[in-house]
Each structure stands twice: as structure tokens, then as C-alpha cells.
Tab-separated table of C-alpha atoms (C1' of nucleotides) in Angstrom:
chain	number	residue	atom	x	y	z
A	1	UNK	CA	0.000	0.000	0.000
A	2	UNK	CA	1.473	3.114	-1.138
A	3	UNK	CA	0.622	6.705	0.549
A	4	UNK	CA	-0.541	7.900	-2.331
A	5	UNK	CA	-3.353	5.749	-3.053
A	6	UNK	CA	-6.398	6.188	-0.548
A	7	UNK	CA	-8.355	3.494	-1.605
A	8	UNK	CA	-8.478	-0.021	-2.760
A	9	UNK	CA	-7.908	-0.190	-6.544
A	10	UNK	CA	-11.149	-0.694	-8.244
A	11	UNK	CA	-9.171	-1.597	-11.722
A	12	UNK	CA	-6.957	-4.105	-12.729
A	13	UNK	CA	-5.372	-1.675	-15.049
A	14	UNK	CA	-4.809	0.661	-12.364
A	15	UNK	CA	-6.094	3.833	-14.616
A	16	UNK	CA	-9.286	3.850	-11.901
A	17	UNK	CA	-9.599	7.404	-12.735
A	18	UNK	CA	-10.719	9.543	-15.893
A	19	UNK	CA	-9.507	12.956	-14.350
A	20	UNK	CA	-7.694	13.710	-17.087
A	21	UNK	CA	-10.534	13.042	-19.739
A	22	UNK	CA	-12.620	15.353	-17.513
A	23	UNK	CA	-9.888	17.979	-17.433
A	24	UNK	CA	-9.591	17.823	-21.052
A	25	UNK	CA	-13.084	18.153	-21.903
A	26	UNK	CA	-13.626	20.973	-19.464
A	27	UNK	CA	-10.385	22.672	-20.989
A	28	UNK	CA	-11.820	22.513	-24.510
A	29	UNK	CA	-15.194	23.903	-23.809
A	30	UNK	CA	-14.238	26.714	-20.872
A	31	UNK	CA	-11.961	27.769	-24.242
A	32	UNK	CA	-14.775	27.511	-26.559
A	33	UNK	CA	-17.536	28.757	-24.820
A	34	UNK	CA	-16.387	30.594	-21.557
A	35	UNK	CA	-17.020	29.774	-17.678
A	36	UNK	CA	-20.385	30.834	-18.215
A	37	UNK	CA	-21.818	29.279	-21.106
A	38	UNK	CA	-20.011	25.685	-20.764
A	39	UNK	CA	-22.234	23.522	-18.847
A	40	UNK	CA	-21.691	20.309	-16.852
A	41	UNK	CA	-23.376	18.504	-19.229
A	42	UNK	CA	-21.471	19.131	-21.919
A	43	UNK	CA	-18.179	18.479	-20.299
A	44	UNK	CA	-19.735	15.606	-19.129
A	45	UNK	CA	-20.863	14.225	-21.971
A	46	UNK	CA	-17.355	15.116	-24.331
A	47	UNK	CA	-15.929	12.899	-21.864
A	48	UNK	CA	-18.315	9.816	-22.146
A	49	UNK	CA	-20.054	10.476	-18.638
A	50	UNK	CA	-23.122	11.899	-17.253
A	51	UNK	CA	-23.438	15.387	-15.452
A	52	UNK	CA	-23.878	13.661	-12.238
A	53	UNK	CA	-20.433	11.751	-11.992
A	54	UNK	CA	-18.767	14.418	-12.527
A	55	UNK	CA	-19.171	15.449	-9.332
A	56	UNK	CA	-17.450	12.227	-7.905
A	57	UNK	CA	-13.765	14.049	-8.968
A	58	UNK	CA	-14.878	17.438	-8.587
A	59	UNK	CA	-17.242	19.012	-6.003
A	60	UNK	CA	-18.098	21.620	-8.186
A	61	UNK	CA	-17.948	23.883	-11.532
A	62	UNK	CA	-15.529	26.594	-10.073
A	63	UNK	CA	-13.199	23.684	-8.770
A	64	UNK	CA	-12.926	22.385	-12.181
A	65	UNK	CA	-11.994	25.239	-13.506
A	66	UNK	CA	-9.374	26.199	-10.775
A	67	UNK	CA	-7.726	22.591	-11.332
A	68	UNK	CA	-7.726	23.785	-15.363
A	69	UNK	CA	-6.132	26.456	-14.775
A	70	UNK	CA	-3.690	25.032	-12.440
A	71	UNK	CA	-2.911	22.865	-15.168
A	72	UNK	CA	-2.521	25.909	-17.865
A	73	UNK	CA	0.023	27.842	-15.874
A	74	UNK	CA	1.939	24.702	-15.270
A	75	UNK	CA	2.427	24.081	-18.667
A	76	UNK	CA	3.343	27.565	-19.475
A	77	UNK	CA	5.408	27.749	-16.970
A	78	UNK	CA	7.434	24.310	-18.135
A	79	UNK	CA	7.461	25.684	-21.289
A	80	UNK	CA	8.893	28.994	-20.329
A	81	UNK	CA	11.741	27.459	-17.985
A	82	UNK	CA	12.294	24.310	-20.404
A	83	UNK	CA	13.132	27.657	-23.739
A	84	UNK	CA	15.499	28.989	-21.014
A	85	UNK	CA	17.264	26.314	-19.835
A	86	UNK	CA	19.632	26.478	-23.311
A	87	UNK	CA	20.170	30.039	-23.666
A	88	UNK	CA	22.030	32.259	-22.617
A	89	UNK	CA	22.230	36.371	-23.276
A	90	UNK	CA	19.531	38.393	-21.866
A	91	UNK	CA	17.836	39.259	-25.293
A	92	UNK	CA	18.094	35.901	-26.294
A	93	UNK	CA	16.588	34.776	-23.130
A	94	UNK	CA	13.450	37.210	-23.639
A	95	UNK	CA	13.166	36.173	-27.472
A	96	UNK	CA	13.222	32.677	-25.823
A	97	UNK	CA	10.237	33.021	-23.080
A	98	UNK	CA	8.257	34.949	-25.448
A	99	UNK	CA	8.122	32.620	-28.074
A	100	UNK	CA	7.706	29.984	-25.635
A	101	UNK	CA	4.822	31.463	-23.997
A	102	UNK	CA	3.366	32.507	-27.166
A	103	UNK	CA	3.756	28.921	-28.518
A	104	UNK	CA	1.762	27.173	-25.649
A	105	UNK	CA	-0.737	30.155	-25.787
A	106	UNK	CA	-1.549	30.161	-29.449
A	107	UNK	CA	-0.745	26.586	-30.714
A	108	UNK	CA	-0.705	24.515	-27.305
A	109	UNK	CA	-3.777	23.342	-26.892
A	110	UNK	CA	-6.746	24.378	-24.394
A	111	UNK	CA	-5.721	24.642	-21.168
A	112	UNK	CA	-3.232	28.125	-21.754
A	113	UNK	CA	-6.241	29.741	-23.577
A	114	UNK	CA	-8.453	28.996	-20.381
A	115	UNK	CA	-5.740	30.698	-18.293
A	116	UNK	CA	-6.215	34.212	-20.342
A	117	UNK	CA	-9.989	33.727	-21.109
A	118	UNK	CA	-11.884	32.111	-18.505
A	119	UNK	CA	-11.750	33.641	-15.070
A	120	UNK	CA	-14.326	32.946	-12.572
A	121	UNK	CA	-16.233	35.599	-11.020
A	122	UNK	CA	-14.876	39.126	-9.525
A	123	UNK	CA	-15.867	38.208	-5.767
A	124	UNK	CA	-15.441	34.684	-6.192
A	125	UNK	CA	-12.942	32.904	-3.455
A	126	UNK	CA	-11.445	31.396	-6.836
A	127	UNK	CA	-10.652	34.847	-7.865
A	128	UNK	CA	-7.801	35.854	-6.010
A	129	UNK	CA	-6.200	32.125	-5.943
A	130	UNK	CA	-6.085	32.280	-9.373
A	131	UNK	CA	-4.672	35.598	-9.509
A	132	UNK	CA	-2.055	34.884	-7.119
A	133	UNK	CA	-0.950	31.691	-9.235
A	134	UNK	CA	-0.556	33.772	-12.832
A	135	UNK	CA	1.319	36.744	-10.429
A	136	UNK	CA	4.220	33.751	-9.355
A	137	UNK	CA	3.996	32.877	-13.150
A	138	UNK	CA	4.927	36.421	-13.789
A	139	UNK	CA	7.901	36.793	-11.569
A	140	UNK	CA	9.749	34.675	-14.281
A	141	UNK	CA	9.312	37.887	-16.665
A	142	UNK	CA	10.397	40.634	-13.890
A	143	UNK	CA	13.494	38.881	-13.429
A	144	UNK	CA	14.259	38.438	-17.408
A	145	UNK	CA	13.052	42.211	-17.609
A	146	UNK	CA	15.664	43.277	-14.628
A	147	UNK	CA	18.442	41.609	-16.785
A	148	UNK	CA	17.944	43.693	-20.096
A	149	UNK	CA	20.608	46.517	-20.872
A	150	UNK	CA	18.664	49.097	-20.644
A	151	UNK	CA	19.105	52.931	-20.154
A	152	UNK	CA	18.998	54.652	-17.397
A	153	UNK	CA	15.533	55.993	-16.331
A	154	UNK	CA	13.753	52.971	-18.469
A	155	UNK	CA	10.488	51.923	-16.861
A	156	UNK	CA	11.443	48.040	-16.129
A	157	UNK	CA	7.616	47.741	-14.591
A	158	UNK	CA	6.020	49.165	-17.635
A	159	UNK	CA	7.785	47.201	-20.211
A	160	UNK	CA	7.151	43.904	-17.925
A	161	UNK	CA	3.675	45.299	-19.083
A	162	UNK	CA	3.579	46.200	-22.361
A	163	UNK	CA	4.778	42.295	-22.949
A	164	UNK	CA	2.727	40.094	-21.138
A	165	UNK	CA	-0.394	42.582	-22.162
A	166	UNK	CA	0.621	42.308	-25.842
A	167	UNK	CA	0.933	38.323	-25.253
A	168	UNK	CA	-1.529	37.808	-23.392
A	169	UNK	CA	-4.017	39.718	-26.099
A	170	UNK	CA	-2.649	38.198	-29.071
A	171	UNK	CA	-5.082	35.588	-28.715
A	172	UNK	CA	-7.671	38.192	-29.512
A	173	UNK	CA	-6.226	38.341	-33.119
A	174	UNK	CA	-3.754	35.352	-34.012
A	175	UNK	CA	-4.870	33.396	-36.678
A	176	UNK	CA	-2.993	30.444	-37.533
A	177	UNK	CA	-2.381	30.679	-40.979
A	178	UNK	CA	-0.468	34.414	-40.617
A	179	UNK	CA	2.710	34.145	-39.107
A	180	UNK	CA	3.603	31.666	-36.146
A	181	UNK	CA	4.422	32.487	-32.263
A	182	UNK	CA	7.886	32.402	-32.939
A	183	UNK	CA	8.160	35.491	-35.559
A	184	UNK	CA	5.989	37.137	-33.413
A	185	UNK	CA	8.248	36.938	-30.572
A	186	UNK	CA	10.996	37.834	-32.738
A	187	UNK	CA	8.669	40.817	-33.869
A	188	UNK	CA	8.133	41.977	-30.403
A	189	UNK	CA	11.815	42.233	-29.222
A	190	UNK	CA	12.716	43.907	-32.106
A	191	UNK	CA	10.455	46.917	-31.552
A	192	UNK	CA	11.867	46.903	-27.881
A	193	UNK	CA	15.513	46.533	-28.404
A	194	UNK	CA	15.660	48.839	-31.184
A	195	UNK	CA	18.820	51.074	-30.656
A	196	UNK	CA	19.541	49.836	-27.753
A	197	UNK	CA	23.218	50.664	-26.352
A	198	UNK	CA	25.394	48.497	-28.150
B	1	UNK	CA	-44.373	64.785	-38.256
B	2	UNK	CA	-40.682	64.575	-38.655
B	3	UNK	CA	-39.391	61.104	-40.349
B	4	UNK	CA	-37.421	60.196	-37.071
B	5	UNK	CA	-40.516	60.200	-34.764
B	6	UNK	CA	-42.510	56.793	-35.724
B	7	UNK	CA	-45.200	57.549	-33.198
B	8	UNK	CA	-47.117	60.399	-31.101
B	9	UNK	CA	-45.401	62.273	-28.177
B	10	UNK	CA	-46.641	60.412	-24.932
B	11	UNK	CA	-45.064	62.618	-22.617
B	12	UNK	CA	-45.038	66.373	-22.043
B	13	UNK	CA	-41.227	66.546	-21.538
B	14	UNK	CA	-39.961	65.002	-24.714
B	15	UNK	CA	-38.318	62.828	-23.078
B	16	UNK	CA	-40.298	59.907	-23.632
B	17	UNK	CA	-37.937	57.285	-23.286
B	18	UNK	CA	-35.395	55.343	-20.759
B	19	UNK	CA	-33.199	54.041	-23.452
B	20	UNK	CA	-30.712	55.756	-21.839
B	21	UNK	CA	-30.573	54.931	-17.993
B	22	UNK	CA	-31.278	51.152	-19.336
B	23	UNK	CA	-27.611	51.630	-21.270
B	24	UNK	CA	-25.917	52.869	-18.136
B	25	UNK	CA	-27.418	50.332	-15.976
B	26	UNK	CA	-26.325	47.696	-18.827
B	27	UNK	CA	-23.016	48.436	-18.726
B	28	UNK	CA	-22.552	48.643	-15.522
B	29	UNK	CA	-24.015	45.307	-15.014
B	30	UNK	CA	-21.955	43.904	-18.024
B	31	UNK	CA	-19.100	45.193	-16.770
B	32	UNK	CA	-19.536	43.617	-13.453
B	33	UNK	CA	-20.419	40.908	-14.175
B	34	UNK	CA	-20.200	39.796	-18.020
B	35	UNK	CA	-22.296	39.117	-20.102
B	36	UNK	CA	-23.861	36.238	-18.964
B	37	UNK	CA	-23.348	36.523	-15.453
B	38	UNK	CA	-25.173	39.875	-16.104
B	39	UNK	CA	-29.304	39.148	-15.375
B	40	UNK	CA	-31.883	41.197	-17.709
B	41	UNK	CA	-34.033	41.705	-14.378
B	42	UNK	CA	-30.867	43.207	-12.655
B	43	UNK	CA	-30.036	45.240	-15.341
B	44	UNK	CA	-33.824	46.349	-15.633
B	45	UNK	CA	-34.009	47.070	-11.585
B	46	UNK	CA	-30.635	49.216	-11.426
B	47	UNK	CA	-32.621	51.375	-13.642
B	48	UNK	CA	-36.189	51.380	-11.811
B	49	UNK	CA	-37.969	48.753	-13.970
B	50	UNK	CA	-39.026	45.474	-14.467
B	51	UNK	CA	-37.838	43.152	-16.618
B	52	UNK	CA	-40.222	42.654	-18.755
B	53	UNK	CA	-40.562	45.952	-19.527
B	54	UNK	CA	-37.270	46.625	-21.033
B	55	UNK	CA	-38.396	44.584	-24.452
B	56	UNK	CA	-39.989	47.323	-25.079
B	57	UNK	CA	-36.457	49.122	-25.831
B	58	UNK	CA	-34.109	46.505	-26.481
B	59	UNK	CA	-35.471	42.927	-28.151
B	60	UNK	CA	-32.744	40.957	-27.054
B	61	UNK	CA	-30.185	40.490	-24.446
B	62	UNK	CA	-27.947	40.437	-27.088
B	63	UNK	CA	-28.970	43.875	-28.572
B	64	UNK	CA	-28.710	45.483	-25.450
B	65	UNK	CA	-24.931	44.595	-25.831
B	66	UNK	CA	-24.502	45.555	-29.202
B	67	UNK	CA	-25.978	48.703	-28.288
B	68	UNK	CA	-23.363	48.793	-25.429
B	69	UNK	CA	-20.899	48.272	-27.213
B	70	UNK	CA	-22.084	50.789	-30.363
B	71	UNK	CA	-21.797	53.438	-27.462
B	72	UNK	CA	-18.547	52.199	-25.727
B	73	UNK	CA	-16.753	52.378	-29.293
B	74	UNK	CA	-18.102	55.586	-30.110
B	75	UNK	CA	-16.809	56.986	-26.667
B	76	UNK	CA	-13.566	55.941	-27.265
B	77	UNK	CA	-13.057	57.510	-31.330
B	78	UNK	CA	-14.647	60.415	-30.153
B	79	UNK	CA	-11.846	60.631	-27.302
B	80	UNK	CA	-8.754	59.673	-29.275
B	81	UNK	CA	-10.288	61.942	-32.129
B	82	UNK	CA	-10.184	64.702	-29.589
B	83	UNK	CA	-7.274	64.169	-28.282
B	84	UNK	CA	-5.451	64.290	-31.613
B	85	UNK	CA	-7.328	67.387	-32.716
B	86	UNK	CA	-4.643	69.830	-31.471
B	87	UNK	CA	-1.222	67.976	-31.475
B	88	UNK	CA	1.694	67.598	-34.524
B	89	UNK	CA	4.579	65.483	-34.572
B	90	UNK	CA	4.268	61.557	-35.142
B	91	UNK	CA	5.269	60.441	-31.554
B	92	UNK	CA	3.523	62.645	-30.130
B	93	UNK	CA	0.148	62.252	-31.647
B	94	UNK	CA	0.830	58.554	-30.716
B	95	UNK	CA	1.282	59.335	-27.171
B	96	UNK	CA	-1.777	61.408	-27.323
B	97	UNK	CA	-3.965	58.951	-28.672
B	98	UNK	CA	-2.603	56.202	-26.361
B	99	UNK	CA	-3.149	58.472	-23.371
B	100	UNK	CA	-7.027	58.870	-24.414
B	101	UNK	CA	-7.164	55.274	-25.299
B	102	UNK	CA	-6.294	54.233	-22.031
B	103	UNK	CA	-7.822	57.534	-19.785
B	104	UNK	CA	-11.362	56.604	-21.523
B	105	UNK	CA	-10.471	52.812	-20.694
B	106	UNK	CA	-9.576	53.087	-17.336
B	107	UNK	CA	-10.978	56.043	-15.649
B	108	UNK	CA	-13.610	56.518	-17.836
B	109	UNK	CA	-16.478	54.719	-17.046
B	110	UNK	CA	-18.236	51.088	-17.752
B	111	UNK	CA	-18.968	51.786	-21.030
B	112	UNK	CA	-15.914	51.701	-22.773
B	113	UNK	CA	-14.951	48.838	-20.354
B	114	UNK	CA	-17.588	46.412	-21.965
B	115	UNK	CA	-15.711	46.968	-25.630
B	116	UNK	CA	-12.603	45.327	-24.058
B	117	UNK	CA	-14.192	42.532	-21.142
B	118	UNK	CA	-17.464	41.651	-22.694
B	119	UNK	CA	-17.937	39.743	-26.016
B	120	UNK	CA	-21.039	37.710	-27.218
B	121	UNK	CA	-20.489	34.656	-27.623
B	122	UNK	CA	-18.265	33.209	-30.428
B	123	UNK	CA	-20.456	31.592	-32.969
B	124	UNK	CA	-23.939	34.613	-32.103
B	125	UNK	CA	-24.284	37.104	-35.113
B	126	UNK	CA	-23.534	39.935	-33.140
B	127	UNK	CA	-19.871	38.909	-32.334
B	128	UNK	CA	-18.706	39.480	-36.045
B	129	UNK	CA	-20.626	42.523	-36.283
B	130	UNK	CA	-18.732	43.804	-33.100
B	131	UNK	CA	-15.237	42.848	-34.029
B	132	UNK	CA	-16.149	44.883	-37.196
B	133	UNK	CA	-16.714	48.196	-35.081
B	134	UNK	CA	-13.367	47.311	-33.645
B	135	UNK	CA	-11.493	47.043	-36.407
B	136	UNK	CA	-12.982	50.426	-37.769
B	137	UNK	CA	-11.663	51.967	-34.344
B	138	UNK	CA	-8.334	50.714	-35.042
B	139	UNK	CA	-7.449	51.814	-38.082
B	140	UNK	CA	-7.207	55.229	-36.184
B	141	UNK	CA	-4.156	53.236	-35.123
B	142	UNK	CA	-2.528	52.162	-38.442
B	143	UNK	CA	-2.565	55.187	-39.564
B	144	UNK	CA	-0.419	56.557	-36.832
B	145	UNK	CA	1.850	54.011	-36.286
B	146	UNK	CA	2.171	54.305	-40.482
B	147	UNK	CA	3.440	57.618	-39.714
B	148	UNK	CA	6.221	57.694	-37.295
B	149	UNK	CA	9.429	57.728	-38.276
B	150	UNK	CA	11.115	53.897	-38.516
B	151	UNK	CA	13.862	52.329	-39.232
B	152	UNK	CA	13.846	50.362	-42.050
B	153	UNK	CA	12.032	46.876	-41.426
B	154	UNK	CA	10.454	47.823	-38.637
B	155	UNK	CA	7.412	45.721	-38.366
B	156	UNK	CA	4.531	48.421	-37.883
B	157	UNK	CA	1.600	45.543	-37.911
B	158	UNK	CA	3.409	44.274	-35.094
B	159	UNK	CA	4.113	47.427	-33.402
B	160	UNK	CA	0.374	48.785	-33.662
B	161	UNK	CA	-0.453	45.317	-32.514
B	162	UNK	CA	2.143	45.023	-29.023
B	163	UNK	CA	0.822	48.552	-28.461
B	164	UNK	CA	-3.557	47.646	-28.708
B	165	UNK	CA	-2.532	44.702	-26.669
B	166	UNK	CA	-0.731	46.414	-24.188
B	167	UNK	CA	-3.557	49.161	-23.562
B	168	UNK	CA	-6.219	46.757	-23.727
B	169	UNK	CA	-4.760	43.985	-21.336
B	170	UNK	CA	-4.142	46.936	-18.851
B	171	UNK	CA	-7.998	46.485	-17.946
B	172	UNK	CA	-6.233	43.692	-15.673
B	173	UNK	CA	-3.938	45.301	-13.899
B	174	UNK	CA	-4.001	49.355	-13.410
B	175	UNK	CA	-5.512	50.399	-10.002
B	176	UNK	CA	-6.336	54.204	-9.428
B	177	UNK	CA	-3.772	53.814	-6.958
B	178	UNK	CA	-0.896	53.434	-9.322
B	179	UNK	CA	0.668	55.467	-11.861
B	180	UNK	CA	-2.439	57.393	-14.019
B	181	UNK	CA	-3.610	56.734	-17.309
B	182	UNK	CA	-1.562	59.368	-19.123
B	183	UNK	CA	1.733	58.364	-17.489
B	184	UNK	CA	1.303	55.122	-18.419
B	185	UNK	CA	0.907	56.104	-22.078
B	186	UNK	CA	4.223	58.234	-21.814
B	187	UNK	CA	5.662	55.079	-20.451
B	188	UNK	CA	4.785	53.021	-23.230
B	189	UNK	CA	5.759	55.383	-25.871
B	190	UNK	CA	9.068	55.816	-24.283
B	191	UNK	CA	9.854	51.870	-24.302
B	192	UNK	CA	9.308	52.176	-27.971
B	193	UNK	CA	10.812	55.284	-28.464
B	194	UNK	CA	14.058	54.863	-27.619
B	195	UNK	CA	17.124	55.347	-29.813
B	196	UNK	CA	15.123	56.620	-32.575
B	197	UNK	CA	16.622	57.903	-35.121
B	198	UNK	CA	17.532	61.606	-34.335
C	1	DG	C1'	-17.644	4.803	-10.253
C	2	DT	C1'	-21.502	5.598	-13.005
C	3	DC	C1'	-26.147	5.797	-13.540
C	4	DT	C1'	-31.179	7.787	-13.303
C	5	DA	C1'	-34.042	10.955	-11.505
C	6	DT	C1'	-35.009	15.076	-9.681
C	7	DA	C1'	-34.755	18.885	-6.397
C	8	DG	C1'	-34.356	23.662	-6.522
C	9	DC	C1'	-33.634	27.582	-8.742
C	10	DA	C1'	-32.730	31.362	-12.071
C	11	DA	C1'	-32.634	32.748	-16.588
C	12	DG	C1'	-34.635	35.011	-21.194
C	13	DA	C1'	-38.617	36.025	-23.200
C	14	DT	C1'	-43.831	36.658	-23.940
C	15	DA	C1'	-48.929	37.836	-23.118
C	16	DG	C1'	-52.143	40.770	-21.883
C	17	DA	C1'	-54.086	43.935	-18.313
C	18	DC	C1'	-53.899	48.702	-17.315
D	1	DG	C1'	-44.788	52.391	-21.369
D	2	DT	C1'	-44.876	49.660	-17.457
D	3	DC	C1'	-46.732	46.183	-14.879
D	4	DT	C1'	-47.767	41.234	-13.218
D	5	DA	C1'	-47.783	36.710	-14.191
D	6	DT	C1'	-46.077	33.032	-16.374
D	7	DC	C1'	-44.102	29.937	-20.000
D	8	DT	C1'	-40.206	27.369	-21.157
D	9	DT	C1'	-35.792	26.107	-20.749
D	10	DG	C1'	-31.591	25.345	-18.860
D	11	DC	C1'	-28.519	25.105	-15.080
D	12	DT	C1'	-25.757	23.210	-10.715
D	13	DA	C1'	-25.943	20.015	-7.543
D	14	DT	C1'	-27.742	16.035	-4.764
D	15	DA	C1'	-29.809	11.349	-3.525
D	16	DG	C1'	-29.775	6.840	-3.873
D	17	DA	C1'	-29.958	2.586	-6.847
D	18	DC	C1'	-26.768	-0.513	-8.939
DNA sequence: GTCTATAGCAAGATAGAC
DNA sequence: GTCTATCTTGCTATAGAC
């Protein structure tokens, strides 16, 4: 008996769970649809499985979509640190976490999108949690911003800013068959590091 | 009879209607909220009705966010359009119209709010009709980033579209409390700005 | 673990009195 | 124009059988 596992196994195969398949589903249609709109039913049902056994994994809709977006920022977050790990100037390590970010953003799948579009209500307790996990997220980008060569006087904060906003909305208007994440990062840190001091 | 009054005066004062005060309450309530979290009967009692009444105005939910959003877009051209009125030289004008952009956006009211935090949903016929008024607002945009002074292969899509992202993503994060609308525009202007050509 | 069935509620929209 | 009353539909969540 491991201290992982709370209960007797209930499979031979020892996949006694479809968590994922739920998390997938509910990925795909907070994405499509919003918080809102997407219904239990319909997550529910794009996983093979009625509303009501959902609620065996998850006590509720805003749980579900906390544990997606847990998900989301992990895998941004991977991506991010995984782009870094090879690189080394600090230009090329901000061309690096851009593109990666904007890869897993605008080609990665569900669960990133959820992250920038779906978040639960103002005065929900989910709110601030949520918050709070996209803010340690961000502290990767202060730092990269705090290594730049910049002049004096340059606004560090704001240009943290003008980034992640201008990542963050490019879902608003990327369309796959223009130009991939990677020019755009390229795009981006051009019209930053233009002139900088050499 | 004039051709814009379909029907006879029922009220002494001329003002005969309560389109208005149902707008504000609207976008207050969309703004809040979002769109579907917003309630037709709590938009209707912020503004001293019941719900059922307001089908007299507005046949939809969905027009009364179209109509929202008609009136949050207009807010903002008229702004920038203002702004720009009275100021020469390429940056400049920029900074000008970011500084409306964002003073109308952030301190401005809920109006102008909706434009940015409250789309229909994907697949309704409103939503392309509403990206359309959008995309008219932004040309403002291409034409001034078409007119500053480059170097050569600068990317000025990509510049026009770091800089909408930027101002529209700072919905998320400006508090009153911070830095005010207008220095944030210089601040952004500056971070692209730098080591122009002389 | 998954099901059926349903409680309990709130939503958008309509009808017709006044 | 605004009301009350209500239709219809959909939702989250729960209870209990299997």
C-alpha cells in the first residue's frame, strides 16, 4: 500500500480514474464557450459520462476550472523554464520566453487559452487564488526584464507590461495561418531593443 | 411629423424614453459581471424597472450589448479623435492617442470597459458585427503608427499590434492607486521610443 | 464509479391587463 | 410604457440505486 493511493484499486489496469478526460473536456469547452456558457453537461458528456459523476472528482464547476487552470500555468510555466534552460544572453533569453509562452498560448492546446480567457467571477474565493498563481507565473518575466541593458531611467515595470499585455491579447487576433508564435516573438523584441546601447 | 418620430409624443417633456438609464445600468451590469453573469431583471431594476418591460427598448439580451458596445466604441473615437485634434509630430500624436485610449479605458467609465471585457459569444451574429466596429476603431491606429518615423524593417503591424494589446490587457492590472492613465501612455511610448533615429 | 431521476432555482422572453 | 404573471428552458448540484 502506497501513501498515495487512498483506496483499494477498483481496476486491474490501475487507470481507476478519468480525471484527465474530464480535465480535457472541461479545458476545450471553458476555451470555446467561456465559464459561463459551458455547462456540466457538456463536459460531461465530451468525456463519455453523465453530469452527475462528474461530481465524484470534482465538487463543483468553479473547482474544475481552478484545477484547469492550475494545469494551464503549469504548462506555461514548463514551457517557459524548459526555452530557457539552453540560452544564454539576456535578449536571447526574452526572445526565448516569449516565443515559448506565445507557442503554448496560441498553438498549445486548451488549457493556456483557459488561463487568459476564462476567469471565474470578480468576488469569487477562486478569484484571487487564481490571480495569485498567474502573479508567481509572472515573476519569471520581472526577473528576465531586470536583466535587459537598458538605459537609465527605463520603466522596467512598464515594459514587464507592455509584454505580457501584448501576449496575453494576441489571442484576440492570431490566426494560424499568418505568421507563427515564434516570428511574433521575434517581432516583439525587435520593436523593444531597437537602438539599444550596443 | 418629422421622419425620425414613428409615433405620437406620450409625454409632455420630450423625453419619452429610458433608453438611456437602461444603457448605463447595462453596462454597468456587463461590466460587473459579463455578459452572462449579467441578469436582464438586474439590469432592468438598477434602472427602476421590471424586466419585462425593457423589451420594449431593447429585443434581445444580445442587442442590449450591441448597443453597449455601439456606445462604448463611439466613446472611445470620439476621445482619441479629440485628443489628436490639437497635437503635430508623429510620436507625439501617438502618445496622445494612447493616453485617451487608455484615460477613456480606465478612468472613464463602464462603457468603454464592456468593448474590451465583454464579447457575445463566439459563434452569435452579433460577435462578427462587433469585431467589425473594432477594427474600424483601429485603423485610427494604423494610420499613426504608419506615420512615425522607422527604421527600415520595422514591423509596424506588429508594433500597432504590441501597443492595442498592451492598452487593452491593462484592464487587468491598473488600479487608481498606481501610476495614471496618461503616465502610463508616456511610459509606453518611451519603451518604444528609444534610440530613434535623431 | 456511473447511472437515473429530480430537487431547486434562475434565466430570457412573452402575453395581456392597465 | 410599465406592470404582473407566467411559459419554457436550462442550469448546478444532490440522492440513492446498482
Amino acid at each position: 500500500m502506497t501513501a498515495t493511493a487512498t483506496s483499494t484499486n477498483t481496476s486491474a489496469t490501475g487507470r481507476d480514474n478519468r480525471r484527465p478526460q474530464l480535465l480535457d473536456s472541461a479545458a476545450r469547452n471553458f476555451c470555446d464557450q467561456g465559464y459561463d456558457a459551458a455547462s456540466m453537461r457538456d463536459i460531461a458528456a465530451a468525456a463519455g459520462m453523465k453530469a452527475g459523476s462528474m461530481y465524484y472528482y470534482f465538487p463543483s464547476k468553479e473547482d474544475l476550472l481552478v484545477a484547469v487552470h492550475e494545469e494551464g500555468i503549469r504548462r506555461i510555466t514548463d514551457a517557459v523554464n524548459d526555452a530557457l534552460a539552453a540560452v544564454e544572453g539576456p535578449w536571447e533569453r526574452l526572445r526565448a520566453a516569449i516565443g515559448a509562452h506565445l507557442d503554448v498560448l496560441l498553438g498549445g492546446g486548451d488549457y493556456a487559452r483557459v488561463v487568459i480567457k476564462a476567469l471565474p467571477p470578480d468576488d469569487s474565493e477562486a478569484h484571487d487564488r487564481l490571480i495569485a498563481l498567474r502573479n508567481d507565473y509572472e515573476a519569471i518575466f520581472v526577473r528576465l526584464v531586470n536583466e535587459l541593458p537598458l538605459p537609465d531611467g527605463t520603466s522596467r515595470r512598464h515594459l514587464r507590461l507592455l509584454l505580457l499585455g501584448a501576449m496575453n491579447w494576441s489571442q484576440t487576433w492570431y490566426r494560424p495561418a499568418g505568421d507563427d508564435p515564434q516570428a511574433i516573438a521575434e517581432a516583439f523584441v525587435q520593436l523593444i531593443r531597437q537602438g539599444e546601447p550596443q
